Amino acid sequence: MLLHLPPEILTQVVLLLPLKSIVVCKQVNHYIRSLILDSVEIRYLVQLLLLELVENPHCSLSIHERLSILEKRNRSKGIDARLRKRIRIPFQKSGIYDLTGGIYLLGDATRTSLHYMHLPDKVDLSNDEEIEWRGKEVRMEHTIIDMGLNVYEHDLLAVITMCAQTALQRNLFDIRLHLYKVSTALPHPEAQRPVISVTQVEWDRPALGIEIVGNNLVLILAYSDNNHKPDDRMFIYDWKSGVLKMSFRAPYQTYSGLIFVTQDVFMTPNSNNATFEYWRVPKEQSDAPTRPFFILALPELCPEDNVGIDTIECRAEPNPTSSFRHSPKPFHPDPYHAIAIFNISIRSREFRIIHNIPHPIQLARQFFLFVHRSSLAECLDRFDNYISYHDDPSPVPYDDWGQDICRWIPADGYSSQWITKTSGQKCVLFPEMGHFGLNASSESITMLDFNQTEVARVLADWVDESDEKIIINEGQKLDDYGQCFLNDVYGQLRFKKCETAPSFIYSGVMMDEQRVIGTQVGDRVHCFYVKADSYTEFRVVGVKLFTMRDKLHWQTEAYPMFGRAMLETKSTPEDGKINIVVEVPKPRIIALSKTYSRVHKHTGKDDSPGMLVAVPRPTWKPTRT
C-alpha cells in the first residue's frame, strides 16, 4: 500500500522518520532508494541528522543552498590549517574574553572597556594575510569584572561592574549589571532596567559565572584565595523586566560556574562536595528553591584531608535556545547534543620537591571531563528516584551514571587558560608551551569530535588522506596514578581525534562553530618563585615566564596557608635583574602554582605560562608588614 502513495506524500512520510529508519528505507527497493536520493528535502534532513545540527528558520537561504553548504561541511575532516589569518589586537588586553556567535570579545587593560568584532566567515576572507580589527567598544564608568553574551537569541551583552562605596566607615563595592545590544553597543531596548544593582560586597574583584538562556540570567559571585572566606552568592534575574527571581548563599568556594541543562534547569559544579547539582529556574521569587533537586556525584577522592578540588570551570556551547532570530546562518550545532567540558583542578597527594627536600606546596592535577548535555538531561529520567524537591537529595554515584556517558582526559600537558575550547560536539586542545621565542618548538592542534554518528562512520569505512592524523579513542581508564581518586575512574564515551601537522606556536587555542583561534604572546616578563628564609634574606628558586607589557603592576595572593605576597616592578632593566617588593606576614614559602591563570584573570594582565629556568639573582627590597 505504501508504494501506491504519490511520491510527494511518501516524501513527507520519510521526513518524519529518524535517521536509522531512513537508512533502512534506502535498502527496501530501488524505487524508495531513488526517491530518497533524488529528494532535496530528504537529503537535507539526513545531513542535518548526521551532523546533529538544527535549522535556523530565520535564514533566507534556499534549501538547495543550505544542502550545498552541508554537503561541503560533511566532507570536511577537521581543521583547515591551510587557511590562516592574523588579527593584530590594537590595544592592551585584560583577562576578560569570550568567543561565541562569531564574536571575539576582549577587555582592555584599564578594565573599563570591552572591545568586540564579528569575525569574517571563510567565504568573506580577503587574500590579505592580516585581518584588521574593526569592531565596537563599550565603555564603562566603573571597573568591569566580567561579562556574558547571548548573541543569536537576544543580541545581548551583559556587563558586570564594580564600584567602590564608603558607608558607615566600611569600604563596600556595588556590583551592577549593565545590559547592552551587541549590534549597536547601546543599552538593550528590551531591558526595562538597563542597569541593575545586584548587591554590595566587602571584597573587590570576585570571580563570576554568568549564563543567559531565554529571559533568565544566572549570576554566580564567588571568591578565591580570600582569607576571610566570604560566602558564594547566586542570583537569577529576568533580564527583560529586571526582576530578581532568586538569591541564594553558599559556603566559601562552593560554586564557580554553571551549565544550562535545559531552558529551565541548570547545573552547578560543587567543589566542596565534588558533585554536580541540578537547580530549577523559578517562575517568580516566591517559587525560588532553597536547595538543588538532583545531584550527581563525581568519583570519590583520596581520603587524605589535603586532597580536594580547587576549582571546576565548565562550558557547553551553544546554550539551549528558543530561537536563532539574530543569526544569519542557516543552521547551528544542536544545543541539546552539545558537549560539556569541565576543567577540574584537584589538589593531589604529591608535594613539590626542591633540592631533594619536600616542601609544603601541593601539586595540583588538571583533568578534562567531557559529557553531552543530552546525557546530563537524560540522567533526570534514568535516576528519577533520586529527585527530591523538599529534602536534600542523595547523590547518584559516579559509577552508576558516569561510566557509560563520560570521558576523562588528563589535562596537565594542555593549555588551560581558556575554557572556550568547545563548540557543538567538538573540542580543540593545544599543548602547554614551555617557552616562547626563537627556540620554541612547533606543536599540533588537536580536535576531538564527540559526535557518535561520526565516530561510527570513521570506524566503518572512512580512510583519511589529508595531513591530519585521525584516530578513534576507545580507552576507558583514567591515568590518575593514585594521586587524586580513591578508585580507578572509567569513562567509555568515544571520540574522533584529529591532529594537524606540528606547525603552530600558540599560548592557547579556543573555538566557535566555524573557526579556531590561536593566541600568540607578546612581551615577556619574569615572575619569580621565591623562598622566604627570613624577613631580610631571600633567594631565587625559579622563574615563570608570563606574557605582559613592559609596564607592570602586579598583585596577587599565594595559597592561603602560605600567606600573602605582593610583587611589583615597573620595568625590566637591561642587566636582566628586576627590582621587586615582597611583603609577607610570616617567613613561609611563597610560590605561584597552576592556579596563576585564574589569579591573573582578576589582575587584568595578559598572561601565558612558561618553563622553570635559571635566572640571575635579582635585587631584593623586603619590607615587613
PDB file of N, CA and C in Angstrom, residues 130-197:
ATOM      1  N   GLU A 130      46.633  39.574   7.007  1.00  0.00           N
ATOM      2  CA  GLU A 130      46.195  40.057   8.311  1.00  0.00           C
ATOM      3  C   GLU A 130      44.796  40.671   8.206  1.00  0.00           C
ATOM      4  N   ILE A 131      43.969  40.372   9.200  1.00  0.00           N
ATOM      5  CA  ILE A 131      42.628  40.948   9.294  1.00  0.00           C
ATOM      6  C   ILE A 131      42.699  42.168  10.205  1.00  0.00           C
ATOM      7  N   GLU A 132      42.202  43.272   9.727  1.00  0.00           N
ATOM      8  CA  GLU A 132      42.196  44.483  10.548  1.00  0.00           C
ATOM      9  C   GLU A 132      41.100  44.397  11.603  1.00  0.00           C
ATOM     10  N   TRP A 133      41.445  44.807  12.828  1.00  0.00           N
ATOM     11  CA  TRP A 133      40.457  44.817  13.905  1.00  0.00           C
ATOM     12  C   TRP A 133      39.456  45.939  13.658  1.00  0.00           C
ATOM     13  N   ARG A 134      38.234  45.561  13.350  1.00  0.00           N
ATOM     14  CA  ARG A 134      37.157  46.526  13.146  1.00  0.00           C
ATOM     15  C   ARG A 134      35.978  46.070  13.970  1.00  0.00           C
ATOM     16  N   GLY A 135      35.777  46.708  15.067  1.00  0.00           N
ATOM     17  CA  GLY A 135      34.713  46.269  15.960  1.00  0.00           C
ATOM     18  C   GLY A 135      34.074  47.424  16.694  1.00  0.00           C
ATOM     19  N   LYS A 136      33.371  47.074  17.736  1.00  0.00           N
ATOM     20  CA  LYS A 136      32.685  48.056  18.571  1.00  0.00           C
ATOM     21  C   LYS A 136      33.313  48.059  19.955  1.00  0.00           C
ATOM     22  N   GLU A 137      32.994  49.117  20.685  1.00  0.00           N
ATOM     23  CA  GLU A 137      33.545  49.269  22.024  1.00  0.00           C
ATOM     24  C   GLU A 137      32.441  49.721  22.975  1.00  0.00           C
ATOM     25  N   VAL A 138      32.420  49.108  24.145  1.00  0.00           N
ATOM     26  CA  VAL A 138      31.524  49.522  25.221  1.00  0.00           C
ATOM     27  C   VAL A 138      32.386  50.075  26.343  1.00  0.00           C
ATOM     28  N   ARG A 139      32.214  51.342  26.640  1.00  0.00           N
ATOM     29  CA  ARG A 139      32.983  51.990  27.705  1.00  0.00           C
ATOM     30  C   ARG A 139      32.129  52.080  28.968  1.00  0.00           C
ATOM     31  N   MET A 140      32.737  51.771  30.096  1.00  0.00           N
ATOM     32  CA  MET A 140      32.053  51.827  31.376  1.00  0.00           C
ATOM     33  C   MET A 140      32.726  52.848  32.289  1.00  0.00           C
ATOM     34  N   GLU A 141      31.946  53.407  33.175  1.00  0.00           N
ATOM     35  CA  GLU A 141      32.481  54.375  34.136  1.00  0.00           C
ATOM     36  C   GLU A 141      33.261  53.694  35.239  1.00  0.00           C
ATOM     37  N   HIS A 142      32.865  52.456  35.562  1.00  0.00           N
ATOM     38  CA  HIS A 142      33.490  51.739  36.673  1.00  0.00           C
ATOM     39  C   HIS A 142      34.187  50.473  36.176  1.00  0.00           C
ATOM     40  N   THR A 143      34.883  49.802  37.071  1.00  0.00           N
ATOM     41  CA  THR A 143      35.693  48.634  36.724  1.00  0.00           C
ATOM     42  C   THR A 143      34.822  47.466  36.265  1.00  0.00           C
ATOM     43  N   ILE A 144      35.187  46.883  35.141  1.00  0.00           N
ATOM     44  CA  ILE A 144      34.493  45.706  34.619  1.00  0.00           C
ATOM     45  C   ILE A 144      35.135  44.462  35.234  1.00  0.00           C
ATOM     46  N   ILE A 145      34.313  43.583  35.804  1.00  0.00           N
ATOM     47  CA  ILE A 145      34.869  42.354  36.368  1.00  0.00           C
ATOM     48  C   ILE A 145      34.542  41.131  35.522  1.00  0.00           C
ATOM     49  N   ASP A 146      33.526  41.189  34.698  1.00  0.00           N
ATOM     50  CA  ASP A 146      33.242  40.085  33.774  1.00  0.00           C
ATOM     51  C   ASP A 146      32.058  40.463  32.893  1.00  0.00           C
ATOM     52  N   MET A 147      31.696  39.527  31.997  1.00  0.00           N
ATOM     53  CA  MET A 147      30.605  39.780  31.065  1.00  0.00           C
ATOM     54  C   MET A 147      30.029  38.449  30.600  1.00  0.00           C
ATOM     55  N   GLY A 148      28.868  38.523  29.952  1.00  0.00           N
ATOM     56  CA  GLY A 148      28.237  37.355  29.366  1.00  0.00           C
ATOM     57  C   GLY A 148      27.561  37.740  28.061  1.00  0.00           C
ATOM     58  N   LEU A 149      27.539  36.796  27.112  1.00  0.00           N
ATOM     59  CA  LEU A 149      26.970  37.052  25.790  1.00  0.00           C
ATOM     60  C   LEU A 149      25.835  36.086  25.488  1.00  0.00           C
ATOM     61  N   ASN A 150      24.798  36.597  24.853  1.00  0.00           N
ATOM     62  CA  ASN A 150      23.739  35.805  24.253  1.00  0.00           C
ATOM     63  C   ASN A 150      23.465  36.447  22.893  1.00  0.00           C
ATOM     64  N   VAL A 151      24.193  35.982  21.881  1.00  0.00           N
ATOM     65  CA  VAL A 151      24.223  36.677  20.594  1.00  0.00           C
ATOM     66  C   VAL A 151      23.041  36.303  19.719  1.00  0.00           C
ATOM     67  N   TYR A 152      22.865  35.011  19.461  1.00  0.00           N
ATOM     68  CA  TYR A 152      21.896  34.579  18.458  1.00  0.00           C
ATOM     69  C   TYR A 152      20.450  34.700  18.920  1.00  0.00           C
ATOM     70  N   GLU A 153      20.193  34.533  20.207  1.00  0.00           N
ATOM     71  CA  GLU A 153      18.811  34.556  20.687  1.00  0.00           C
ATOM     72  C   GLU A 153      18.331  35.970  20.979  1.00  0.00           C
ATOM     73  N   HIS A 154      19.176  36.790  21.630  1.00  0.00           N
ATOM     74  CA  HIS A 154      18.718  38.105  22.084  1.00  0.00           C
ATOM     75  C   HIS A 154      19.632  39.269  21.680  1.00  0.00           C
ATOM     76  N   ASP A 155      20.763  38.986  20.989  1.00  0.00           N
ATOM     77  CA  ASP A 155      21.678  40.082  20.638  1.00  0.00           C
ATOM     78  C   ASP A 155      22.065  40.852  21.895  1.00  0.00           C
ATOM     79  N   LEU A 156      22.436  40.099  22.945  1.00  0.00           N
ATOM     80  CA  LEU A 156      22.581  40.669  24.291  1.00  0.00           C
ATOM     81  C   LEU A 156      24.007  40.539  24.796  1.00  0.00           C
ATOM     82  N   LEU A 157      24.509  41.635  25.365  1.00  0.00           N
ATOM     83  CA  LEU A 157      25.777  41.665  26.089  1.00  0.00           C
ATOM     84  C   LEU A 157      25.497  42.148  27.507  1.00  0.00           C
ATOM     85  N   ALA A 158      25.802  41.316  28.497  1.00  0.00           N
ATOM     86  CA  ALA A 158      25.627  41.676  29.904  1.00  0.00           C
ATOM     87  C   ALA A 158      26.997  41.964  30.504  1.00  0.00           C
ATOM     88  N   VAL A 159      27.174  43.145  31.053  1.00  0.00           N
ATOM     89  CA  VAL A 159      28.449  43.583  31.628  1.00  0.00           C
ATOM     90  C   VAL A 159      28.274  43.745  33.132  1.00  0.00           C
ATOM     91  N   ILE A 160      29.186  43.167  33.912  1.00  0.00           N
ATOM     92  CA  ILE A 160      29.132  43.279  35.377  1.00  0.00           C
ATOM     93  C   ILE A 160      30.268  44.186  35.818  1.00  0.00           C
ATOM     94  N   THR A 161      29.924  45.235  36.548  1.00  0.00           N
ATOM     95  CA  THR A 161      30.920  46.194  37.008  1.00  0.00           C
ATOM     96  C   THR A 161      30.954  46.241  38.528  1.00  0.00           C
ATOM     97  N   MET A 162      32.024  46.861  39.027  1.00  0.00           N
ATOM     98  CA  MET A 162      32.231  47.018  40.462  1.00  0.00           C
ATOM     99  C   MET A 162      32.559  48.472  40.746  1.00  0.00           C
ATOM    100  N   CYS A 163      31.863  49.049  41.714  1.00  0.00           N
ATOM    101  CA  CYS A 163      32.047  50.461  42.053  1.00  0.00           C
ATOM    102  C   CYS A 163      32.279  50.580  43.552  1.00  0.00           C
ATOM    103  N   ALA A 164      33.380  51.210  43.955  1.00  0.00           N
ATOM    104  CA  ALA A 164      33.714  51.356  45.374  1.00  0.00           C
ATOM    105  C   ALA A 164      32.802  52.388  46.026  1.00  0.00           C
ATOM    106  N   GLN A 165      32.298  52.064  47.213  1.00  0.00           N
ATOM    107  CA  GLN A 165      31.452  52.945  48.009  1.00  0.00           C
ATOM    108  C   GLN A 165      31.987  52.975  49.437  1.00  0.00           C
ATOM    109  N   THR A 166      31.721  54.059  50.144  1.00  0.00           N
ATOM    110  CA  THR A 166      32.091  54.165  51.556  1.00  0.00           C
ATOM    111  C   THR A 166      30.832  54.420  52.362  1.00  0.00           C
ATOM    112  N   ALA A 167      30.550  53.505  53.301  1.00  0.00           N
ATOM    113  CA  ALA A 167      29.344  53.621  54.128  1.00  0.00           C
ATOM    114  C   ALA A 167      29.643  53.108  55.526  1.00  0.00           C
ATOM    115  N   LEU A 168      29.297  53.932  56.540  1.00  0.00           N
ATOM    116  CA  LEU A 168      29.474  53.539  57.939  1.00  0.00           C
ATOM    117  C   LEU A 168      30.907  53.103  58.219  1.00  0.00           C
ATOM    118  N   GLN A 169      31.868  53.875  57.700  1.00  0.00           N
ATOM    119  CA  GLN A 169      33.292  53.638  57.890  1.00  0.00           C
ATOM    120  C   GLN A 169      33.727  52.285  57.336  1.00  0.00           C
ATOM    121  N   ARG A 170      32.976  51.737  56.387  1.00  0.00           N
ATOM    122  CA  ARG A 170      33.359  50.484  55.748  1.00  0.00           C
ATOM    123  C   ARG A 170      33.465  50.711  54.244  1.00  0.00           C
ATOM    124  N   ASN A 171      34.450  50.075  53.648  1.00  0.00           N
ATOM    125  CA  ASN A 171      34.570  50.123  52.199  1.00  0.00           C
ATOM    126  C   ASN A 171      33.715  49.009  51.607  1.00  0.00           C
ATOM    127  N   LEU A 172      32.744  49.390  50.802  1.00  0.00           N
ATOM    128  CA  LEU A 172      31.881  48.427  50.140  1.00  0.00           C
ATOM    129  C   LEU A 172      31.988  48.608  48.629  1.00  0.00           C
ATOM    130  N   PHE A 173      31.605  47.583  47.904  1.00  0.00           N
ATOM    131  CA  PHE A 173      31.655  47.616  46.450  1.00  0.00           C
ATOM    132  C   PHE A 173      30.283  47.258  45.906  1.00  0.00           C
ATOM    133  N   ASP A 174      29.758  48.135  45.059  1.00  0.00           N
ATOM    134  CA  ASP A 174      28.496  47.870  44.383  1.00  0.00           C
ATOM    135  C   ASP A 174      28.744  46.986  43.160  1.00  0.00           C
ATOM    136  N   ILE A 175      28.030  45.889  43.073  1.00  0.00           N
ATOM    137  CA  ILE A 175      28.065  45.033  41.885  1.00  0.00           C
ATOM    138  C   ILE A 175      26.849  45.371  41.043  1.00  0.00           C
ATOM    139  N   ARG A 176      27.085  45.788  39.796  1.00  0.00           N
ATOM    140  CA  ARG A 176      25.991  46.230  38.922  1.00  0.00           C
ATOM    141  C   ARG A 176      26.006  45.437  37.607  1.00  0.00           C
ATOM    142  N   LEU A 177      24.828  45.257  37.080  1.00  0.00           N
ATOM    143  CA  LEU A 177      24.628  44.527  35.843  1.00  0.00           C
ATOM    144  C   LEU A 177      24.127  45.495  34.774  1.00  0.00           C
ATOM    145  N   HIS A 178      24.843  45.594  33.659  1.00  0.00           N
ATOM    146  CA  HIS A 178      24.506  46.502  32.566  1.00  0.00           C
ATOM    147  C   HIS A 178      24.150  45.670  31.336  1.00  0.00           C
ATOM    148  N   LEU A 179      23.054  46.000  30.681  1.00  0.00           N
ATOM    149  CA  LEU A 179      22.538  45.211  29.560  1.00  0.00           C
ATOM    150  C   LEU A 179      22.623  46.017  28.274  1.00  0.00           C
ATOM    151  N   TYR A 180      23.389  45.501  27.301  1.00  0.00           N
ATOM    152  CA  TYR A 180      23.618  46.192  26.037  1.00  0.00           C
ATOM    153  C   TYR A 180      23.184  45.314  24.860  1.00  0.00           C
ATOM    154  N   LYS A 181      22.915  45.971  23.755  1.00  0.00           N
ATOM    155  CA  LYS A 181      22.627  45.290  22.498  1.00  0.00           C
ATOM    156  C   LYS A 181      23.940  45.130  21.747  1.00  0.00           C
ATOM    157  N   VAL A 182      24.282  43.895  21.368  1.00  0.00           N
ATOM    158  CA  VAL A 182      25.573  43.630  20.751  1.00  0.00           C
ATOM    159  C   VAL A 182      25.729  44.399  19.444  1.00  0.00           C
ATOM    160  N   SER A 183      24.716  44.413  18.614  1.00  0.00           N
ATOM    161  CA  SER A 183      24.824  45.005  17.280  1.00  0.00           C
ATOM    162  C   SER A 183      24.988  46.513  17.301  1.00  0.00           C
ATOM    163  N   THR A 184      24.584  47.174  18.375  1.00  0.00           N
ATOM    164  CA  THR A 184      24.664  48.640  18.429  1.00  0.00           C
ATOM    165  C   THR A 184      25.577  49.162  19.523  1.00  0.00           C
ATOM    166  N   ALA A 185      25.946  48.306  20.501  1.00  0.00           N
ATOM    167  CA  ALA A 185      26.720  48.730  21.678  1.00  0.00           C
ATOM    168  C   ALA A 185      25.982  49.790  22.492  1.00  0.00           C
ATOM    169  N   LEU A 186      24.649  49.794  22.400  1.00  0.00           N
ATOM    170  CA  LEU A 186      23.801  50.707  23.164  1.00  0.00           C
ATOM    171  C   LEU A 186      22.964  49.905  24.154  1.00  0.00           C
ATOM    172  N   PRO A 187      22.396  50.562  25.163  1.00  0.00           N
ATOM    173  CA  PRO A 187      21.528  49.833  26.104  1.00  0.00           C
ATOM    174  C   PRO A 187      20.461  49.027  25.370  1.00  0.00           C
ATOM    175  N   HIS A 188      20.212  47.817  25.834  1.00  0.00           N
ATOM    176  CA  HIS A 188      19.303  46.918  25.133  1.00  0.00           C
ATOM    177  C   HIS A 188      17.866  47.429  25.240  1.00  0.00           C
ATOM    178  N   PRO A 189      17.170  47.575  24.111  1.00  0.00           N
ATOM    179  CA  PRO A 189      15.815  48.157  24.152  1.00  0.00           C
ATOM    180  C   PRO A 189      14.790  47.255  24.824  1.00  0.00           C
ATOM    181  N   GLU A 190      15.031  45.950  24.920  1.00  0.00           N
ATOM    182  CA  GLU A 190      14.076  45.055  25.564  1.00  0.00           C
ATOM    183  C   GLU A 190      14.249  45.003  27.073  1.00  0.00           C
ATOM    184  N   ALA A 191      15.320  45.579  27.589  1.00  0.00           N
ATOM    185  CA  ALA A 191      15.564  45.585  29.036  1.00  0.00           C
ATOM    186  C   ALA A 191      14.867  46.793  29.661  1.00  0.00           C
ATOM    187  N   GLN A 192      13.888  46.538  30.517  1.00  0.00           N
ATOM    188  CA  GLN A 192      13.194  47.633  31.190  1.00  0.00           C
ATOM    189  C   GLN A 192      14.111  48.370  32.157  1.00  0.00           C
ATOM    190  N   ARG A 193      15.108  47.651  32.707  1.00  0.00           N
ATOM    191  CA  ARG A 193      16.108  48.268  33.579  1.00  0.00           C
ATOM    192  C   ARG A 193      17.482  47.958  33.000  1.00  0.00           C
ATOM    193  N   PRO A 194      18.016  48.832  32.164  1.00  0.00           N
ATOM    194  CA  PRO A 194      19.319  48.544  31.544  1.00  0.00           C
ATOM    195  C   PRO A 194      20.461  48.433  32.540  1.00  0.00           C
ATOM    196  N   VAL A 195      20.301  49.016  33.733  1.00  0.00           N
ATOM    197  CA  VAL A 195      21.307  48.897  34.786  1.00  0.00           C
ATOM    198  C   VAL A 195      20.613  48.362  36.028  1.00  0.00           C
ATOM    199  N   ILE A 196      21.131  47.244  36.545  1.00  0.00           N
ATOM    200  CA  ILE A 196      20.545  46.591  37.720  1.00  0.00           C
ATOM    201  C   ILE A 196      21.593  46.560  38.822  1.00  0.00           C
ATOM    202  N   SER A 197      21.244  47.066  39.999  1.00  0.00           N
ATOM    203  CA  SER A 197      22.122  46.973  41.162  1.00  0.00           C
ATOM    204  C   SER A 197      21.928  45.598  41.794  1.00  0.00           C
TER     205      SER A 197
END
